[in-house]
């Protein structure tokens, strides 16, 4: 259970003024971790913490002597080119570093000038993946998404029986996961339409995004030792935004009987900042399951999940076409969904994946799956919004979309808001489609 402490105090302000703006993603109460360097420099990538429109260079802060004890051990581990070692230390070290950073960055801190010398403006930074991702698993945790997509392909049986008993997931690949801002080529693959005798190899015509959250594993577990629900969150470092791009036409031909392959493996995009579970603590609430549905088996249900398992994270999707950029038209918002509507919780995903003895490692990434909600404006992919291409989406400049076209940029944002609490943001997850080779 992640309890509240002085780092969550909504009345605390930072001496970095940009962190006190109401719309800021990175107030004093957030302090997410990422890996950065100055843009187009020859510097090494290293760990940093976002605060307002600045980044705390953790290596510089260590060298300045701003940390001691467990916080110093954590900062030294986090100051390297990946966060994996820091992740492996577990929650106690992360909390110690968070508490020290909060004290150094709040108004009235004694060593403001020393800390100021360790800041790098975010406008001068470029980012790398925050961790070396050894394994990637993608889940299917939204009942609304499963129902909508299932209805398109299996109208008589949209949701398969296992969905309500276990978190359905599959193993992806880590080689083509990239940090926000990277462009990618439209994928090609085998496509087969019902009226043709054989498939053909060509670029996808039904390219889509999927708005998800990414769960980064912190402390791992030994092979053969499942993680139980009561300790599942001790193995979670934090959460980022994840776009698991999908080629729907490639997927339709290849997915039976083993599921998507080339339709997913061409690229996945994650946001550069990982928001820790500590920062999300004020936005938790009891988790419930419709009493008419099957209740989770005992190994997938713990008291902490019942009391605080739901986290209210909003996920926005925006689209900007090449013509919109050329005409200086701002991106249009397509949807806003909420993680609180998910059928399965973070703890249940962690526990389920390890329940057969599978070992999780620091830096492993778990995707929640497409986080669609119950309303049309909360549908988190074009497959649902366009009803499989049957209902085109009209854009303000006269363009229409059923699926993504070359030059389209998809922007995902996420945030938590609640009365009496400071807004916590996740930054952005951005990707742009280039023409196929």
Coordinates of C-alpha atoms in Angstrom, one line a residue:
X1 CA 0.0 0.0 0.0
X2 CA 1.4 3.4 -1.0
X3 CA 0.6 5.8 1.9
X4 CA 0.6 9.6 1.7
X5 CA 3.3 11.7 3.3
X6 CA 4.7 15.2 3.1
X7 CA 5.7 14.8 -0.5
X8 CA 2.0 14.7 -1.4
X9 CA 1.0 17.9 0.5
X10 CA -1.0 19.9 -2.0
X11 CA 0.0 23.1 -0.2
X12 CA 3.7 22.6 -1.0
X13 CA 5.2 24.8 -3.7
X14 CA 8.6 24.7 -5.4
X15 CA 11.1 27.5 -5.8
X16 CA 11.1 26.5 -9.5
X17 CA 8.2 28.7 -10.4
X18 CA 7.1 26.7 -13.6
X19 CA 6.4 23.8 -11.3
X20 CA 3.6 25.8 -9.6
X21 CA 1.5 26.5 -12.7
X22 CA -1.8 24.7 -12.5
X23 CA -1.5 23.1 -15.9
X24 CA 2.1 21.9 -15.3
X25 CA 2.6 18.1 -15.8
X26 CA 5.5 18.0 -13.4
X27 CA 4.8 19.8 -10.1
X28 CA 6.7 19.2 -6.9
X29 CA 4.3 16.3 -6.0
X30 CA 5.2 14.3 -9.1
X31 CA 9.0 14.0 -9.6
X32 CA 9.0 11.4 -12.4
X33 CA 12.2 9.7 -13.6
X34 CA 13.7 9.6 -17.1
X35 CA 17.0 9.4 -19.1
X36 CA 18.2 12.4 -21.0
X37 CA 21.1 14.5 -22.4
X38 CA 21.4 17.9 -23.9
X39 CA 20.0 17.9 -27.4
X40 CA 22.5 16.9 -30.2
X41 CA 25.4 16.9 -27.7
X42 CA 28.1 14.3 -27.2
X43 CA 27.2 13.9 -23.6
X44 CA 26.3 10.6 -22.1
X45 CA 22.7 9.9 -21.4
X46 CA 22.0 9.9 -17.7
X47 CA 19.1 9.8 -15.2
X48 CA 17.1 12.9 -14.4
X49 CA 13.9 14.0 -12.6
X50 CA 11.4 16.4 -14.2
X51 CA 10.3 19.4 -12.2
X52 CA 8.3 22.2 -13.9
X53 CA 10.0 22.9 -17.2
X54 CA 13.4 21.8 -15.8
X55 CA 15.3 18.5 -15.3
X56 CA 17.3 17.7 -12.2
X57 CA 20.6 16.1 -13.4
X58 CA 21.0 13.4 -10.8
X59 CA 24.7 12.9 -11.5
X60 CA 25.4 16.5 -11.0
X61 CA 23.4 16.5 -7.8
X62 CA 25.3 13.5 -6.5
X63 CA 28.6 15.2 -7.3
X64 CA 27.5 18.4 -5.5
X65 CA 26.8 16.3 -2.3
X66 CA 23.1 16.9 -2.2
X67 CA 22.2 13.4 -1.1
X68 CA 23.1 11.1 1.8
X69 CA 22.2 7.6 3.0
X70 CA 19.7 5.6 1.1
X71 CA 18.8 8.7 -1.1
X72 CA 22.5 8.9 -2.2
X73 CA 22.6 5.1 -3.0
X74 CA 19.4 5.6 -5.1
X75 CA 20.6 8.8 -6.8
X76 CA 23.9 7.1 -7.8
X77 CA 22.0 4.2 -9.3
X78 CA 19.6 6.5 -11.1
X79 CA 22.3 8.8 -12.5
X80 CA 23.5 6.2 -15.1
X81 CA 22.5 5.6 -18.7
X82 CA 19.6 3.4 -17.8
X83 CA 17.3 3.2 -14.7
X84 CA 17.5 -0.6 -14.4
X85 CA 19.8 -0.7 -11.4
X86 CA 17.8 2.0 -9.6
X87 CA 14.6 0.1 -10.4
X88 CA 16.1 -3.1 -8.8
X89 CA 16.6 -1.4 -5.5
X90 CA 12.9 -1.5 -4.6
X91 CA 10.5 1.0 -3.1
X92 CA 12.4 2.0 0.0
X93 CA 15.3 3.6 -1.9
X94 CA 13.0 5.2 -4.4
X95 CA 10.9 6.7 -1.6
X96 CA 14.0 8.0 0.2
X97 CA 15.2 9.8 -3.0
X98 CA 11.7 11.2 -3.6
X99 CA 11.6 12.6 -0.1
X100 CA 15.0 14.2 -0.4
X101 CA 14.3 15.7 -3.8
X102 CA 11.0 17.1 -2.5
X103 CA 12.8 18.8 0.4
X104 CA 15.5 20.2 -1.9
X105 CA 13.0 21.6 -4.4
X106 CA 10.3 23.1 -2.2
X107 CA 10.1 26.7 -1.3
X108 CA 12.5 27.7 1.5
X109 CA 15.0 24.9 0.8
X110 CA 18.4 25.7 2.2
X111 CA 20.5 24.7 -0.8
X112 CA 18.6 26.2 -3.7
X113 CA 21.6 27.6 -5.5
X114 CA 23.5 24.3 -5.3
X115 CA 20.4 22.5 -6.8
X116 CA 19.9 25.3 -9.4
X117 CA 23.3 24.5 -10.8
X118 CA 22.1 20.9 -11.4
X119 CA 19.2 21.9 -13.6
X120 CA 18.9 21.4 -17.4
X121 CA 15.9 23.1 -19.2
X122 CA 13.6 20.5 -20.8
X123 CA 13.7 22.6 -24.0
X124 CA 17.4 21.7 -24.3
X125 CA 17.0 18.0 -23.7
X126 CA 16.6 14.8 -25.8
X127 CA 15.6 11.5 -24.3
X128 CA 16.4 7.8 -24.5
X129 CA 14.4 4.9 -23.3
X130 CA 14.3 5.2 -19.5
X131 CA 15.4 1.5 -19.1
X132 CA 16.9 -1.3 -21.0
X133 CA 13.7 -3.3 -21.7
X134 CA 14.4 -7.0 -21.6
X135 CA 10.9 -8.3 -22.1
X136 CA 7.6 -6.8 -23.2
X137 CA 4.2 -8.2 -22.5
X138 CA 1.0 -6.7 -23.8
X139 CA -2.4 -7.3 -22.0
X140 CA -6.0 -6.9 -23.0
X141 CA -7.4 -5.4 -19.9
X142 CA -10.3 -3.2 -21.1
X143 CA -13.6 -5.0 -21.3
X144 CA -15.0 -2.1 -23.4
X145 CA -12.2 -2.5 -25.9
X146 CA -12.6 -6.3 -26.0
X147 CA -16.3 -6.0 -26.5
X148 CA -16.2 -3.4 -29.2
X149 CA -13.4 -5.2 -31.2
X150 CA -14.9 -8.6 -30.6
X151 CA -18.3 -7.4 -32.0
X152 CA -16.6 -6.4 -35.2
X153 CA -15.0 -9.8 -35.8
X154 CA -17.3 -12.2 -33.7
X155 CA -20.7 -10.6 -33.5
X156 CA -22.2 -13.7 -31.9
X157 CA -19.5 -14.1 -29.3
X158 CA -17.5 -10.8 -28.9
X159 CA -15.9 -11.6 -25.5
X160 CA -14.4 -15.0 -25.1
X161 CA -15.0 -16.8 -21.8
X162 CA -11.5 -16.6 -20.4
X163 CA -11.4 -12.7 -20.5
X164 CA -13.4 -12.4 -17.3
X165 CA -11.3 -15.0 -15.4
X166 CA -7.7 -13.9 -16.2
X167 CA -5.8 -10.9 -17.7
X168 CA -5.4 -12.0 -21.3
X169 CA -1.9 -11.1 -22.6
X170 CA 0.8 -12.1 -25.0
X171 CA 4.6 -11.7 -25.3
X172 CA 5.8 -9.0 -27.6
X173 CA 9.4 -8.0 -28.5
X174 CA 11.6 -5.3 -27.0
X175 CA 13.8 -4.5 -30.0
X176 CA 11.4 -2.1 -31.6
X177 CA 10.3 -0.1 -28.6
X178 CA 11.3 3.5 -29.0
X179 CA 11.0 6.7 -26.9
X180 CA 8.6 9.4 -27.9
X181 CA 9.4 11.5 -30.9
X182 CA 10.6 8.8 -33.2
X183 CA 9.2 8.6 -36.7
X184 CA 8.6 5.2 -38.3
X185 CA 7.9 3.7 -41.7
X186 CA 4.4 2.3 -42.5
X187 CA 4.8 -1.4 -42.1
X188 CA 4.3 -3.9 -44.9
X189 CA 3.0 -7.5 -44.6
X190 CA 0.8 -10.1 -46.1
X191 CA -2.8 -8.9 -46.6
X192 CA -5.7 -11.0 -47.6
X193 CA -9.2 -9.8 -48.6
X194 CA -12.2 -12.2 -48.7
X195 CA -12.6 -11.8 -52.4
X196 CA -9.0 -12.7 -53.4
X197 CA -7.7 -16.2 -53.8
X198 CA -4.3 -15.5 -52.3
X199 CA -2.7 -12.9 -50.0
X200 CA -0.4 -10.2 -51.3
X201 CA 2.6 -8.4 -49.7
X202 CA 2.2 -4.7 -49.6
X203 CA 2.0 -1.7 -47.2
X204 CA -0.7 -1.7 -44.5
X205 CA -3.8 0.3 -45.4
X206 CA -5.4 0.1 -41.9
X207 CA -2.7 1.5 -39.7
X208 CA -3.9 2.3 -36.2
X209 CA -2.7 3.5 -32.7
X210 CA -3.6 2.0 -29.4
X211 CA -3.7 4.2 -26.3
X212 CA -2.3 2.3 -23.4
X213 CA -0.3 2.7 -20.2
X214 CA 3.1 1.1 -19.8
X215 CA 4.0 -0.5 -16.4
X216 CA 7.7 -0.7 -15.7
X217 CA 8.9 -3.5 -13.4
X218 CA 11.1 -2.5 -10.5
X219 CA 12.4 -5.2 -8.2
X220 CA 12.2 -8.6 -9.9
X221 CA 11.3 -12.1 -8.6
X222 CA 13.2 -15.3 -8.8
X223 CA 12.2 -18.0 -11.4
X224 CA 9.6 -20.3 -9.9
X225 CA 8.6 -17.9 -7.2
X226 CA 5.3 -16.2 -8.1
X227 CA 4.5 -12.7 -6.9
X228 CA 1.4 -12.6 -4.7
X229 CA -1.2 -9.9 -4.7
X230 CA -0.1 -8.5 -1.3
X231 CA 3.4 -7.7 -2.6
X232 CA 2.7 -7.1 -6.3
X233 CA 3.2 -3.4 -6.2
X234 CA 6.5 -3.7 -4.5
X235 CA 7.7 -5.0 -7.9
X236 CA 6.3 -2.0 -9.8
X237 CA 8.5 1.0 -10.4
X238 CA 6.1 3.3 -12.2
X239 CA 3.9 4.0 -15.2
X240 CA 4.3 5.7 -18.6
X241 CA 2.2 6.3 -21.6
X242 CA 2.4 3.6 -24.3
X243 CA 1.3 3.6 -27.9
X244 CA 1.3 0.0 -29.3
X245 CA 0.8 0.8 -33.0
X246 CA -1.2 -1.8 -34.9
X247 CA -1.6 -2.8 -38.6
X248 CA -5.2 -4.0 -38.5
X249 CA -5.2 -5.6 -42.0
X250 CA -2.0 -7.5 -41.4
X251 CA -3.4 -8.6 -38.1
X252 CA -6.6 -9.8 -39.6
X253 CA -4.8 -12.3 -41.8
X254 CA -2.1 -13.5 -39.5
X255 CA -3.6 -13.6 -36.0
X256 CA -5.3 -17.0 -36.0
X257 CA -4.4 -19.2 -34.2
X258 CA -1.6 -17.5 -32.2
X259 CA -2.5 -13.9 -32.3
X260 CA -0.8 -10.8 -33.9
X261 CA 2.8 -10.9 -35.0
X262 CA 4.0 -8.6 -37.7
X263 CA 0.9 -6.4 -37.1
X264 CA 2.5 -5.3 -33.8
X265 CA 6.2 -5.9 -33.9
X266 CA 7.1 -3.0 -36.2
X267 CA 7.2 -0.4 -33.4
X268 CA 5.9 0.6 -30.0
X269 CA 6.3 4.1 -28.5
X270 CA 6.7 5.0 -24.9
X271 CA 6.8 8.4 -23.2
X272 CA 10.2 9.4 -21.7
X273 CA 9.0 10.0 -18.1
X274 CA 8.0 7.3 -15.7
X275 CA 5.6 8.4 -13.0
X276 CA 6.2 6.5 -9.8
X277 CA 3.5 4.7 -7.8
X278 CA 4.2 7.1 -5.0
X279 CA 3.2 10.1 -7.1
X280 CA -0.1 8.3 -8.0
X281 CA -1.1 7.5 -4.4
X282 CA -3.6 10.4 -4.0
X283 CA -5.6 9.2 -7.1
X284 CA -6.4 5.7 -5.9
X285 CA -9.8 4.3 -5.0
X286 CA -11.4 1.0 -4.2
X287 CA -11.6 -1.5 -7.0
X288 CA -14.8 -3.4 -7.7
X289 CA -16.1 -5.9 -10.1
X290 CA -19.7 -6.1 -11.4
X291 CA -21.3 -8.6 -9.0
X292 CA -22.9 -10.4 -11.9
X293 CA -19.5 -11.1 -13.4
X294 CA -17.1 -13.8 -12.2
X295 CA -15.1 -12.6 -9.3
X296 CA -11.3 -13.1 -9.5
X297 CA -9.9 -16.3 -8.2
X298 CA -8.3 -15.9 -4.8
X299 CA -4.7 -15.6 -6.1
X300 CA -5.8 -12.5 -8.2
X301 CA -7.6 -10.7 -5.4
X302 CA -6.0 -9.1 -2.3
X303 CA -7.3 -6.7 0.3
X304 CA -5.1 -3.8 -1.0
X305 CA -6.7 -4.2 -4.4
X306 CA -10.1 -4.1 -3.0
X307 CA -9.3 -0.9 -1.0
X308 CA -7.0 1.0 -3.4
X309 CA -6.5 -1.0 -6.5
X310 CA -8.1 1.5 -9.0
X311 CA -6.0 4.4 -10.2
X312 CA -7.8 7.3 -12.0
X313 CA -5.4 8.1 -14.9
X314 CA -6.9 10.0 -17.9
X315 CA -5.4 9.2 -21.3
X316 CA -5.9 11.6 -24.2
X317 CA -5.3 10.9 -27.9
X318 CA -4.8 13.8 -30.3
X319 CA -4.2 13.7 -34.1
X320 CA -2.4 16.2 -36.3
X321 CA -2.2 15.5 -40.0
X322 CA 0.6 16.7 -42.4
X323 CA -1.9 19.2 -43.8
X324 CA -2.8 20.5 -40.4
X325 CA 0.9 21.0 -39.6
X326 CA 1.4 22.8 -42.8
X327 CA -1.6 25.1 -42.2
X328 CA -0.6 25.6 -38.5
X329 CA -3.8 23.9 -37.2
X330 CA -3.5 22.5 -33.7
X331 CA -3.9 18.8 -33.1
X332 CA -7.5 17.6 -32.6
X333 CA -8.5 15.6 -29.6
X334 CA -10.0 12.2 -30.6
X335 CA -10.6 10.6 -27.2
X336 CA -10.1 10.7 -23.5
X337 CA -10.3 7.4 -21.6
X338 CA -9.6 6.5 -18.0
X339 CA -7.6 3.6 -16.5
X340 CA -10.2 3.4 -13.7
X341 CA -12.5 1.8 -16.2
X342 CA -10.0 -1.1 -16.8
X343 CA -11.2 -4.6 -16.0
X344 CA -7.9 -5.6 -14.4
X345 CA -5.5 -3.7 -12.1
X346 CA -1.8 -3.3 -12.1
X347 CA -1.3 -5.8 -9.3
X348 CA -3.4 -8.4 -11.1
X349 CA -1.3 -8.0 -14.3
X350 CA 2.0 -8.5 -12.3
X351 CA 0.6 -11.4 -10.3
X352 CA -0.9 -13.1 -13.2
X353 CA 2.3 -12.9 -15.3
X354 CA 4.4 -14.4 -12.5
X355 CA 1.8 -16.9 -11.3
X356 CA 3.3 -19.8 -13.3
X357 CA 6.8 -19.0 -11.9
X358 CA 7.8 -16.6 -14.6
X359 CA 10.6 -14.2 -13.5
X360 CA 10.1 -10.5 -13.9
X361 CA 13.3 -8.4 -14.3
X362 CA 13.9 -4.7 -13.5
X363 CA 13.0 -2.7 -16.6
X364 CA 10.6 -5.2 -18.1
X365 CA 7.5 -3.5 -19.6
X366 CA 3.9 -4.5 -19.3
X367 CA 1.3 -2.8 -21.5
X368 CA -2.2 -2.5 -20.2
X369 CA -3.8 -3.0 -23.6
X370 CA -6.0 -0.4 -25.3
X371 CA -7.8 1.6 -22.6
X372 CA -11.2 2.2 -24.2
X373 CA -14.0 3.4 -22.0
X374 CA -17.8 3.0 -22.2
X375 CA -18.6 6.2 -24.3
X376 CA -17.7 7.0 -27.9
X377 CA -15.4 9.8 -26.9
X378 CA -13.4 7.4 -24.8
X379 CA -12.6 4.9 -27.5
X380 CA -8.9 4.6 -27.6
X381 CA -8.1 3.4 -31.2
X382 CA -9.3 4.1 -34.7
X383 CA -10.6 0.6 -35.2
X384 CA -13.3 1.4 -32.6
X385 CA -13.8 5.0 -33.5
X386 CA -14.4 4.3 -37.2
X387 CA -16.2 1.0 -36.5
X388 CA -13.7 -1.0 -38.5
X389 CA -13.5 1.7 -41.2
X390 CA -17.2 1.9 -41.8
X391 CA -17.7 5.3 -40.1
X392 CA -15.1 7.9 -41.3
X393 CA -14.0 10.6 -38.8
X394 CA -14.4 14.2 -40.0
X395 CA -11.5 16.5 -39.1
X396 CA -11.9 20.3 -38.7
X397 CA -10.1 21.1 -41.9
X398 CA -12.2 18.9 -44.1
X399 CA -10.0 15.8 -44.1
X400 CA -11.4 12.5 -43.0
X401 CA -9.8 9.4 -41.4
X402 CA -10.7 5.8 -40.9
X403 CA -7.1 4.8 -40.3
X404 CA -3.8 6.6 -40.2
X405 CA -2.3 8.1 -43.3
X406 CA 1.3 9.0 -44.1
X407 CA 2.4 12.1 -42.3
X408 CA -0.1 11.7 -39.4
X409 CA 1.3 12.5 -36.0
X410 CA -0.4 10.8 -33.0
X411 CA 0.0 12.6 -29.6
X412 CA -0.9 10.9 -26.4
X413 CA -1.1 12.6 -23.0
X414 CA -2.0 11.4 -19.6
X415 CA -2.7 13.0 -16.2
X416 CA -4.4 12.5 -12.8
X417 CA -6.8 15.1 -11.4
X418 CA -8.8 15.1 -8.1
X419 CA -10.3 17.8 -5.9
X420 CA -7.9 18.8 -3.2
X421 CA -4.9 17.3 -5.0
X422 CA -2.2 18.7 -7.3
X423 CA -2.6 17.6 -10.9
X424 CA 0.0 15.0 -11.9
X425 CA 1.0 14.7 -15.6
X426 CA 2.9 12.1 -17.6
X427 CA 4.2 14.3 -20.4
X428 CA 3.6 13.2 -24.0
X429 CA 4.0 10.1 -26.2
X430 CA 4.4 11.2 -29.8
X431 CA 5.0 9.3 -33.1
X432 CA 4.7 10.2 -36.8
X433 CA 4.0 7.8 -39.7
X434 CA 6.3 8.0 -42.7
X435 CA 5.6 6.4 -46.1
X436 CA 6.5 2.7 -46.6
X437 CA 9.9 2.1 -48.2

